[in-house]
Coordinates of C-alpha atoms in Angstrom, one line a residue:
X1 CA 0.0 0.0 0.0
X2 CA 1.3 3.4 -0.9
X3 CA 2.1 5.9 1.8
X4 CA -0.3 8.5 0.3
X5 CA -3.2 6.0 0.5
X6 CA -2.4 5.4 4.2
X7 CA -2.3 9.1 4.8
X8 CA -5.7 9.6 3.2
X9 CA -7.3 6.8 5.2
X10 CA -5.8 8.2 8.4
X11 CA -7.3 11.6 7.6
X12 CA -10.7 10.1 6.9
X13 CA -10.5 8.1 10.1
X14 CA -9.5 11.2 12.0
X15 CA -12.4 13.2 10.5
X16 CA -14.9 10.4 11.4
X17 CA -13.7 10.4 15.0
X18 CA -14.0 14.2 15.2
X19 CA -17.5 14.1 13.8
X20 CA -18.5 11.2 16.0
X21 CA -17.2 12.9 19.1
X22 CA -19.1 16.1 18.2
X23 CA -22.4 14.4 17.6
X24 CA -22.2 12.3 20.8
X25 CA -21.4 15.4 22.9
X26 CA -23.8 16.3 25.7
X27 CA -22.7 19.9 25.2
X28 CA -24.2 19.7 21.7
X29 CA -27.4 18.4 23.1
X30 CA -27.7 21.3 25.6
X31 CA -26.8 23.8 22.9
X32 CA -29.5 22.5 20.5
X33 CA -32.2 22.4 23.2
X34 CA -31.4 26.0 24.2
X35 CA -31.4 27.0 20.5
X36 CA -34.8 25.4 20.0
X37 CA -36.1 27.2 23.1
X38 CA -34.9 30.6 21.8
X39 CA -36.3 29.9 18.3
X40 CA -39.7 28.9 19.9
X41 CA -39.7 32.2 21.8
X42 CA -39.0 34.1 18.5
X43 CA -41.8 32.1 16.8
X44 CA -44.1 33.2 19.5
X45 CA -43.2 36.9 19.3
X46 CA -43.3 37.0 15.5
X47 CA -46.8 36.2 14.2
X48 CA -46.5 33.2 11.8
X49 CA -48.2 33.1 8.3
X50 CA -49.6 36.6 8.4
X51 CA -50.1 38.7 5.3
X52 CA -47.3 40.6 3.6
X53 CA -49.0 43.9 4.2
X54 CA -49.4 43.2 7.9
X55 CA -45.6 42.5 8.2
X56 CA -44.6 45.6 6.3
X57 CA -47.0 47.7 8.4
X58 CA -45.5 46.3 11.6
X59 CA -41.7 46.0 10.7
X60 CA -41.2 48.3 7.7
X61 CA -40.1 47.1 4.3
X62 CA -36.4 46.8 5.2
X63 CA -36.8 44.7 8.3
X64 CA -39.5 42.7 6.5
X65 CA -37.1 41.7 3.7
X66 CA -34.4 40.6 6.3
X67 CA -36.9 38.5 8.3
X68 CA -38.5 37.1 5.2
X69 CA -35.0 36.1 3.8
X70 CA -34.5 33.9 6.9
X71 CA -38.0 32.6 6.6
X72 CA -38.9 33.7 10.2
X73 CA -42.6 34.2 9.2
X74 CA -43.0 30.5 8.7
X75 CA -40.1 29.2 10.7
X76 CA -41.5 25.9 11.8
X77 CA -41.7 24.8 8.1
X78 CA -38.3 26.2 7.2
X79 CA -35.4 24.1 6.0
X80 CA -33.1 25.3 8.8
X81 CA -35.6 24.5 11.6
X82 CA -36.0 21.0 10.2
X83 CA -32.2 20.8 10.0
X84 CA -31.8 21.6 13.7
X85 CA -34.4 18.9 14.6
X86 CA -32.5 16.4 12.3
X87 CA -29.2 17.4 14.0
X88 CA -30.8 16.8 17.4
X89 CA -32.0 13.3 16.2
X90 CA -28.5 12.4 15.1
X91 CA -27.1 13.7 18.4
X92 CA -29.5 11.5 20.5
X93 CA -28.7 8.5 18.4
X94 CA -25.0 9.0 18.8
X95 CA -25.3 9.5 22.5
X96 CA -27.3 6.3 22.8
X97 CA -25.0 4.2 20.7
X98 CA -22.0 5.3 22.8
X99 CA -23.5 4.2 26.1
X100 CA -25.8 1.3 25.1
X101 CA -23.1 -1.5 24.8
X102 CA -22.0 -1.1 28.4
X103 CA -25.6 -1.1 29.7
X104 CA -26.6 -4.1 27.6
X105 CA -23.6 -6.1 28.9
X106 CA -24.8 -5.5 32.4
X107 CA -28.3 -6.6 31.5
X108 CA -27.3 -9.7 29.5
X109 CA -24.4 -10.7 31.8
X110 CA -25.2 -14.2 33.1
X111 CA -25.5 -14.5 36.9
X112 CA -22.6 -15.9 38.9
X113 CA -21.9 -17.1 42.4
X114 CA -20.4 -14.8 45.1
X115 CA -16.6 -14.9 45.1
X116 CA -14.3 -13.4 47.7
X117 CA -12.8 -10.8 45.3
X118 CA -16.4 -9.5 44.5
X119 CA -16.9 -8.5 48.1
X120 CA -14.4 -5.6 47.7
X121 CA -16.3 -4.2 44.7
X122 CA -19.9 -4.7 45.9
X123 CA -21.2 -1.7 47.9
X124 CA -23.4 -3.6 50.3
X125 CA -21.9 -6.5 52.3
X126 CA -23.0 -8.0 55.6
X127 CA -22.0 -11.1 57.5
X128 CA -24.4 -13.1 59.7
X129 CA -23.0 -15.4 62.5
X130 CA -25.8 -17.7 63.6
X131 CA -26.5 -21.2 64.6
X132 CA -29.6 -23.1 63.7
X133 CA -31.2 -26.3 65.0
X134 CA -32.6 -27.1 61.5
X135 CA -30.3 -25.8 58.7
X136 CA -32.3 -27.4 55.9
X137 CA -35.5 -25.7 57.1
X138 CA -33.8 -22.3 57.6
X139 CA -32.2 -22.4 54.2
X140 CA -35.6 -23.1 52.6
X141 CA -37.0 -20.2 54.5
X142 CA -34.2 -18.0 53.2
X143 CA -35.0 -19.1 49.6
X144 CA -38.7 -18.4 50.1
X145 CA -37.9 -15.0 51.6
X146 CA -35.6 -14.0 48.6
X147 CA -38.3 -15.2 46.1
X148 CA -40.9 -13.0 47.8
X149 CA -38.7 -9.8 48.0
X150 CA -36.6 -10.0 44.8
X151 CA -37.4 -12.9 42.5
X152 CA -36.9 -16.7 42.1
X153 CA -33.3 -17.3 43.3
X154 CA -30.7 -19.1 41.3
X155 CA -28.3 -21.5 43.2
X156 CA -24.6 -21.9 42.7
X157 CA -22.6 -24.5 44.6
X158 CA -19.0 -25.0 45.6
X159 CA -17.4 -27.5 47.8
X160 CA -17.8 -25.5 51.0
X161 CA -20.9 -23.4 50.3
X162 CA -23.8 -22.6 48.0
X163 CA -24.9 -19.2 46.9
X164 CA -28.5 -17.9 46.2
X165 CA -28.6 -15.1 43.7
X166 CA -31.8 -13.1 43.1
X167 CA -32.5 -9.9 41.2
X168 CA -35.3 -7.7 40.0
X169 CA -35.6 -4.7 37.7
X170 CA -32.9 -5.9 35.3
X171 CA -34.5 -4.1 32.3
X172 CA -35.1 -0.9 34.3
X173 CA -31.6 0.1 33.0
X174 CA -33.3 0.6 29.6
X175 CA -35.5 3.3 31.0
X176 CA -33.0 5.9 29.9
X177 CA -33.0 4.5 26.3
X178 CA -36.8 4.2 26.2
X179 CA -36.9 8.0 27.0
X180 CA -34.3 8.6 24.3
X181 CA -36.3 6.6 21.8
X182 CA -39.4 8.5 22.7
X183 CA -37.7 11.8 22.0
X184 CA -36.5 10.5 18.6
X185 CA -40.0 9.3 17.7
X186 CA -41.5 12.7 18.7
X187 CA -38.8 14.6 16.7
X188 CA -39.4 12.3 13.7
X189 CA -43.2 12.9 14.0
X190 CA -42.5 16.7 14.1
X191 CA -40.4 16.4 11.0
X192 CA -43.1 14.5 9.2
X193 CA -45.7 17.1 10.1
X194 CA -43.4 19.9 9.1
X195 CA -42.5 18.4 5.7
X196 CA -45.7 16.8 4.7
X197 CA -48.4 18.5 6.7
X198 CA -50.2 21.8 6.2
X199 CA -52.7 24.2 7.8
X200 CA -55.3 25.9 5.7
X201 CA -58.8 27.4 5.9
X202 CA -62.0 27.5 4.0
X203 CA -65.3 29.4 4.2
X204 CA -68.5 27.6 3.2
X205 CA -71.8 29.4 2.6
X206 CA -74.8 27.9 4.3
X207 CA -76.2 25.4 1.8
X208 CA -73.1 25.5 -0.3
X209 CA -70.2 23.0 -0.9
X210 CA -66.5 23.3 -1.6
X211 CA -63.9 20.9 -3.0
X212 CA -60.8 23.0 -2.3
X213 CA -59.2 24.7 0.7
X214 CA -56.8 27.7 0.9
X215 CA -53.2 27.6 2.3
X216 CA -51.5 30.8 3.5
X217 CA -48.2 30.8 1.6
X218 CA -45.9 33.8 1.9
X219 CA -48.7 36.2 2.7
X220 CA -51.0 34.9 -0.1
X221 CA -53.9 32.4 -0.1
X222 CA -53.2 29.6 -2.5
X223 CA -56.0 27.2 -3.3
X224 CA -55.4 23.4 -2.8
X225 CA -58.0 21.0 -4.2
X226 CA -59.2 18.0 -2.1
X227 CA -60.6 14.8 -3.5
X228 CA -64.0 15.2 -1.9
X229 CA -66.5 17.9 -1.2
X230 CA -67.7 19.4 2.1
X231 CA -71.2 20.8 2.2
X232 CA -72.6 23.0 5.0
X233 CA -76.2 21.9 5.4
X234 CA -77.0 24.3 8.3
X235 CA -75.3 26.8 10.5
X236 CA -76.5 28.1 13.8
X237 CA -75.3 30.6 16.4
X238 CA -76.6 30.6 19.9
X239 CA -76.2 33.5 22.4
X240 CA -76.2 33.9 26.1
X241 CA -79.5 35.0 27.6
X242 CA -78.3 38.4 28.8
X243 CA -80.4 41.5 29.3
X244 CA -77.8 43.7 27.7
X245 CA -78.1 45.1 24.2
X246 CA -74.7 43.6 23.2
X247 CA -75.1 39.9 22.4
X248 CA -72.4 37.5 23.5
X249 CA -72.0 34.3 21.5
X250 CA -72.4 31.1 23.4
X251 CA -71.8 28.5 20.7
X252 CA -71.7 28.2 16.9
X253 CA -72.4 24.9 15.2
X254 CA -72.1 23.7 11.6
X255 CA -73.9 20.7 10.1
X256 CA -71.4 19.2 7.6
X257 CA -71.7 16.5 5.0
X258 CA -68.8 14.8 3.2
X259 CA -69.6 14.0 -0.5
X260 CA -67.7 11.8 -2.9
X261 CA -68.9 11.3 -6.4
X262 CA -72.3 12.7 -5.4
X263 CA -72.7 10.2 -2.5
X264 CA -73.0 11.2 1.1
X265 CA -70.2 9.5 2.9
X266 CA -70.3 11.2 6.4
X267 CA -72.4 13.6 8.4
X268 CA -71.1 15.5 11.4
X269 CA -72.2 18.2 13.7
X270 CA -69.1 20.4 14.0
X271 CA -68.5 22.3 17.3
X272 CA -65.6 24.3 18.6
X273 CA -62.9 21.7 19.8
X274 CA -64.9 18.9 18.2
X275 CA -63.3 18.4 14.8
X276 CA -64.3 16.3 11.8
X277 CA -61.7 13.8 10.6
X278 CA -61.8 12.4 7.1
X279 CA -59.0 11.0 4.9
X280 CA -56.2 12.5 7.0
X281 CA -57.7 16.0 7.1
X282 CA -59.1 17.6 10.3
X283 CA -61.8 20.3 10.0
X284 CA -62.1 22.6 13.0
X285 CA -64.9 25.1 13.7
X286 CA -62.9 28.4 13.6
X287 CA -64.9 31.4 12.6
X288 CA -68.3 32.5 11.1
X289 CA -69.8 35.6 9.6
X290 CA -72.0 37.0 6.9
X291 CA -71.2 37.4 3.2
X292 CA -73.1 39.7 0.9
X293 CA -74.3 38.6 -2.5
X294 CA -74.4 41.7 -4.7
X295 CA -76.7 42.0 -7.7
X296 CA -75.2 44.4 -10.3
X297 CA -76.8 45.9 -13.4
X298 CA -74.6 46.2 -16.5
X299 CA -75.9 48.9 -18.8
X300 CA -74.6 49.1 -22.4
X301 CA -75.3 52.1 -24.7
X302 CA -78.2 53.1 -22.5
X303 CA -80.4 50.4 -24.0
X304 CA -79.2 46.8 -23.1
X305 CA -79.2 45.8 -19.5
X306 CA -77.9 42.5 -18.0
X307 CA -77.6 41.4 -14.4
X308 CA -74.7 39.8 -12.6
X309 CA -74.4 38.3 -9.1
X310 CA -71.1 38.3 -7.2
X311 CA -70.0 37.7 -3.6
X312 CA -67.7 39.9 -1.7
X313 CA -64.0 39.2 -2.5
X314 CA -64.8 37.0 -5.5
X315 CA -63.6 37.9 -9.1
X316 CA -66.2 37.1 -11.8
X317 CA -66.2 37.8 -15.5
X318 CA -68.5 40.3 -17.1
X319 CA -70.4 38.6 -19.9
X320 CA -69.7 39.7 -23.4
X321 CA -66.4 41.4 -22.5
X322 CA -62.8 40.8 -21.5
X323 CA -63.3 42.5 -18.2
X324 CA -63.5 41.0 -14.8
X325 CA -65.1 42.6 -11.7
X326 CA -64.5 42.1 -8.0
X327 CA -66.8 43.3 -5.2
X328 CA -64.4 44.7 -2.6
X329 CA -66.8 45.6 0.2
X330 CA -70.4 46.5 0.9
X331 CA -71.5 49.4 3.2
X332 CA -75.0 50.1 4.4
X333 CA -74.2 53.8 4.5
X334 CA -71.7 55.6 2.3
X335 CA -71.3 59.2 3.6
X336 CA -75.0 59.7 4.1
X337 CA -75.7 58.6 0.5
X338 CA -77.3 55.3 1.4
X339 CA -76.2 51.8 0.4
X340 CA -73.2 51.3 -1.7
X341 CA -70.6 48.8 -2.8
X342 CA -66.9 49.3 -3.7
X343 CA -65.9 47.4 -6.8
X344 CA -62.8 47.1 -9.0
X345 CA -62.6 46.3 -12.7
X346 CA -59.8 44.2 -14.1
X347 CA -59.0 45.0 -17.8
X348 CA -56.1 43.7 -19.9
X349 CA -52.9 45.7 -19.5
X350 CA -54.5 48.1 -17.0
X351 CA -54.2 48.6 -13.2
X352 CA -57.5 47.9 -11.4
X353 CA -59.0 51.1 -9.9
X354 CA -61.6 50.8 -7.1
X355 CA -64.7 52.9 -7.2
X356 CA -68.1 53.1 -5.5
X357 CA -71.6 52.3 -6.8
X358 CA -74.5 53.9 -4.9
X359 CA -78.0 52.4 -5.0
X360 CA -79.8 55.7 -4.6
X361 CA -77.8 57.2 -7.5
X362 CA -78.1 54.7 -10.3
X363 CA -76.4 57.0 -12.9
X364 CA -73.4 57.8 -10.7
X365 CA -71.1 55.4 -12.6
X366 CA -71.8 57.0 -16.0
X367 CA -69.2 59.6 -15.2
X368 CA -66.4 57.1 -15.8
X369 CA -67.3 57.2 -19.5
X370 CA -66.7 53.5 -20.1
X371 CA -68.4 51.3 -22.7
X372 CA -70.8 50.2 -20.0
X373 CA -71.7 51.6 -16.6
X374 CA -72.8 49.6 -13.5
X375 CA -75.6 50.0 -11.0
X376 CA -76.3 48.5 -7.6
X377 CA -79.6 46.5 -7.9
X378 CA -79.8 44.6 -4.7
X379 CA -78.0 43.0 -1.7
X380 CA -78.7 39.7 0.1
X381 CA -76.9 38.4 3.1
X382 CA -75.9 34.8 3.8
X383 CA -74.2 33.2 6.7
X384 CA -70.9 31.3 6.3
X385 CA -69.0 28.9 8.5
X386 CA -65.2 29.3 8.6
X387 CA -63.2 26.1 9.0
X388 CA -59.6 25.5 9.8
X389 CA -58.2 22.6 7.9
X390 CA -55.1 20.7 9.0
X391 CA -53.2 17.7 7.9
X392 CA -50.4 16.3 10.1
X393 CA -49.2 12.8 9.2
X394 CA -46.9 12.9 12.1
X395 CA -49.4 13.4 14.9
X396 CA -49.9 9.7 15.7
X397 CA -46.1 9.3 15.6
X398 CA -45.9 12.0 18.2
X399 CA -48.6 10.4 20.4
X400 CA -46.7 7.1 20.2
X401 CA -43.5 8.9 21.3
X402 CA -45.4 10.6 24.2
X403 CA -46.6 7.2 25.4
X404 CA -43.1 5.8 25.2
X405 CA -41.8 8.8 27.1
X406 CA -44.2 8.3 30.0
X407 CA -43.2 4.6 30.1
X408 CA -39.5 5.5 30.0
X409 CA -39.9 8.1 32.8
X410 CA -41.8 5.6 35.0
X411 CA -39.2 2.9 34.4
X412 CA -36.3 5.4 35.0
X413 CA -37.7 7.0 38.2
X414 CA -39.7 4.2 39.9
X415 CA -37.7 1.1 39.1
X416 CA -34.1 0.0 39.7
X417 CA -31.9 -3.0 39.0
X418 CA -31.4 -4.7 42.4
X419 CA -29.1 -7.7 42.9
X420 CA -28.5 -9.7 46.0
X421 CA -26.3 -12.7 46.9
X422 CA -26.6 -14.9 50.0
X423 CA -23.7 -17.3 50.5
X424 CA -24.5 -20.1 52.9
X425 CA -21.9 -22.5 54.2
X426 CA -22.5 -26.2 54.1
X427 CA -21.0 -26.8 57.4
X428 CA -23.2 -25.9 60.5
X429 CA -22.3 -22.9 62.5
X430 CA -20.5 -21.1 59.6
X431 CA -20.8 -17.5 58.4
X432 CA -23.5 -16.4 56.0
X433 CA -22.4 -13.6 53.7
X434 CA -24.9 -11.2 52.2
X435 CA -24.0 -8.8 49.3
X436 CA -25.9 -6.5 47.1
X437 CA -25.8 -3.8 44.4
X438 CA -28.2 -1.3 42.9
X439 CA -27.8 1.1 40.0
X440 CA -29.9 3.9 41.5
X441 CA -32.1 4.8 44.6
X442 CA -29.3 3.7 46.9
X443 CA -31.1 4.9 50.1
X444 CA -34.1 2.8 49.3
X445 CA -32.1 -0.3 48.6
X446 CA -30.0 0.3 51.7
X447 CA -33.2 0.0 53.8
X448 CA -34.3 -3.1 51.9
X449 CA -30.9 -4.7 52.3
X450 CA -30.9 -4.0 56.0
X451 CA -34.4 -5.6 56.3
X452 CA -33.1 -8.6 54.3
X453 CA -30.2 -9.1 56.7
X454 CA -32.5 -8.8 59.8
X455 CA -34.9 -11.2 58.1
X456 CA -32.2 -13.8 57.5
X457 CA -31.0 -13.5 61.1
X458 CA -34.4 -14.2 62.4
X459 CA -34.9 -17.1 60.0
X460 CA -31.7 -18.8 61.1
X461 CA -32.6 -18.4 64.7
X462 CA -35.8 -20.3 64.3

């Protein structure tokens, strides 16, 4: 082998060791957890997924561009936040791999008898000098006592003595790793939700149906089709029975139906905090309100008149032209001139300009001098239900991780690996040696070990 090849392999091995030492570092774990805590505080202080105009109004255009460059307005779905979570996953795996072999060797190590050299290493050792009238009966009582307190004892024999070994809680040493595994599962569930989940909204008129929702992406609502329809059969608002003029809402309820290929698949009464789940999507009762349906008159050349209906915020085409119209808002009173609506026309290669139409002044729009003028013919109001729509494929993964975490914490805090040896001489009148060890909760085991010694003394005196 050439010297250069050896040098390259040595460098690669050295780099691997450096990276492995970095990823298994507890300092890295603490740093990542503190960083996630700080980022969570920032995500709380900065409103997430608001509109661009709201951010510019709050922070100004310069600071907005900086914050938007670092994706701080949707930070929980950003690549760098997912990268931090992934780095924490690798760190936890590396820490577990480093310590697991030693713990597993302690768990899988076969039991052995009590040798003299072990007495110097075991933390709990006590000797009992007793004489018994019936050694066989006393030894059987000791065996029964150990089985009751720790577990079925295993016997090891030598020429001069036999040893009873008993233990309990061997697998409690894995509590730490169960907790680590639960954290990994929770982080993986969070990554799944961040990468493949979304949160959107939809508004459904009473009696209407929709087959798409809207996602808030970089300050804009982007439509996302779904492979079924949601119909709002009924919507009701109940109020508290108060004697004040101002009504306070008690509850609002939507009666929803899921439709697929024209067939009713599911009916659900939707209340606040009682969502509807279907095909991985969760629909939550979020808001409600009224939407106005505006009837407009389109007058051409003072002779031909057609009628057009449009809802607030919806862009519709004007028949027989290349122009679109959007009703911006309805007002019951416009500067003491009566009812009015603000609309905007969208024409090719022209900036839309908003203007008002007044019901009491039907010829008000003629002043624009366009090929047609508009009139406000009527207004009807309909209630709508506002639904929040979420998809989180990692939510069940997170719940599994939470269950494992509870199990791991219970095992870690309430169980310990306790081992005891009782060496009994075969010759009468000899010395009984008790020894024990525990991996945690030493004060509790010390009390148990003392009770065991006293119990054996009393048994040998019988």
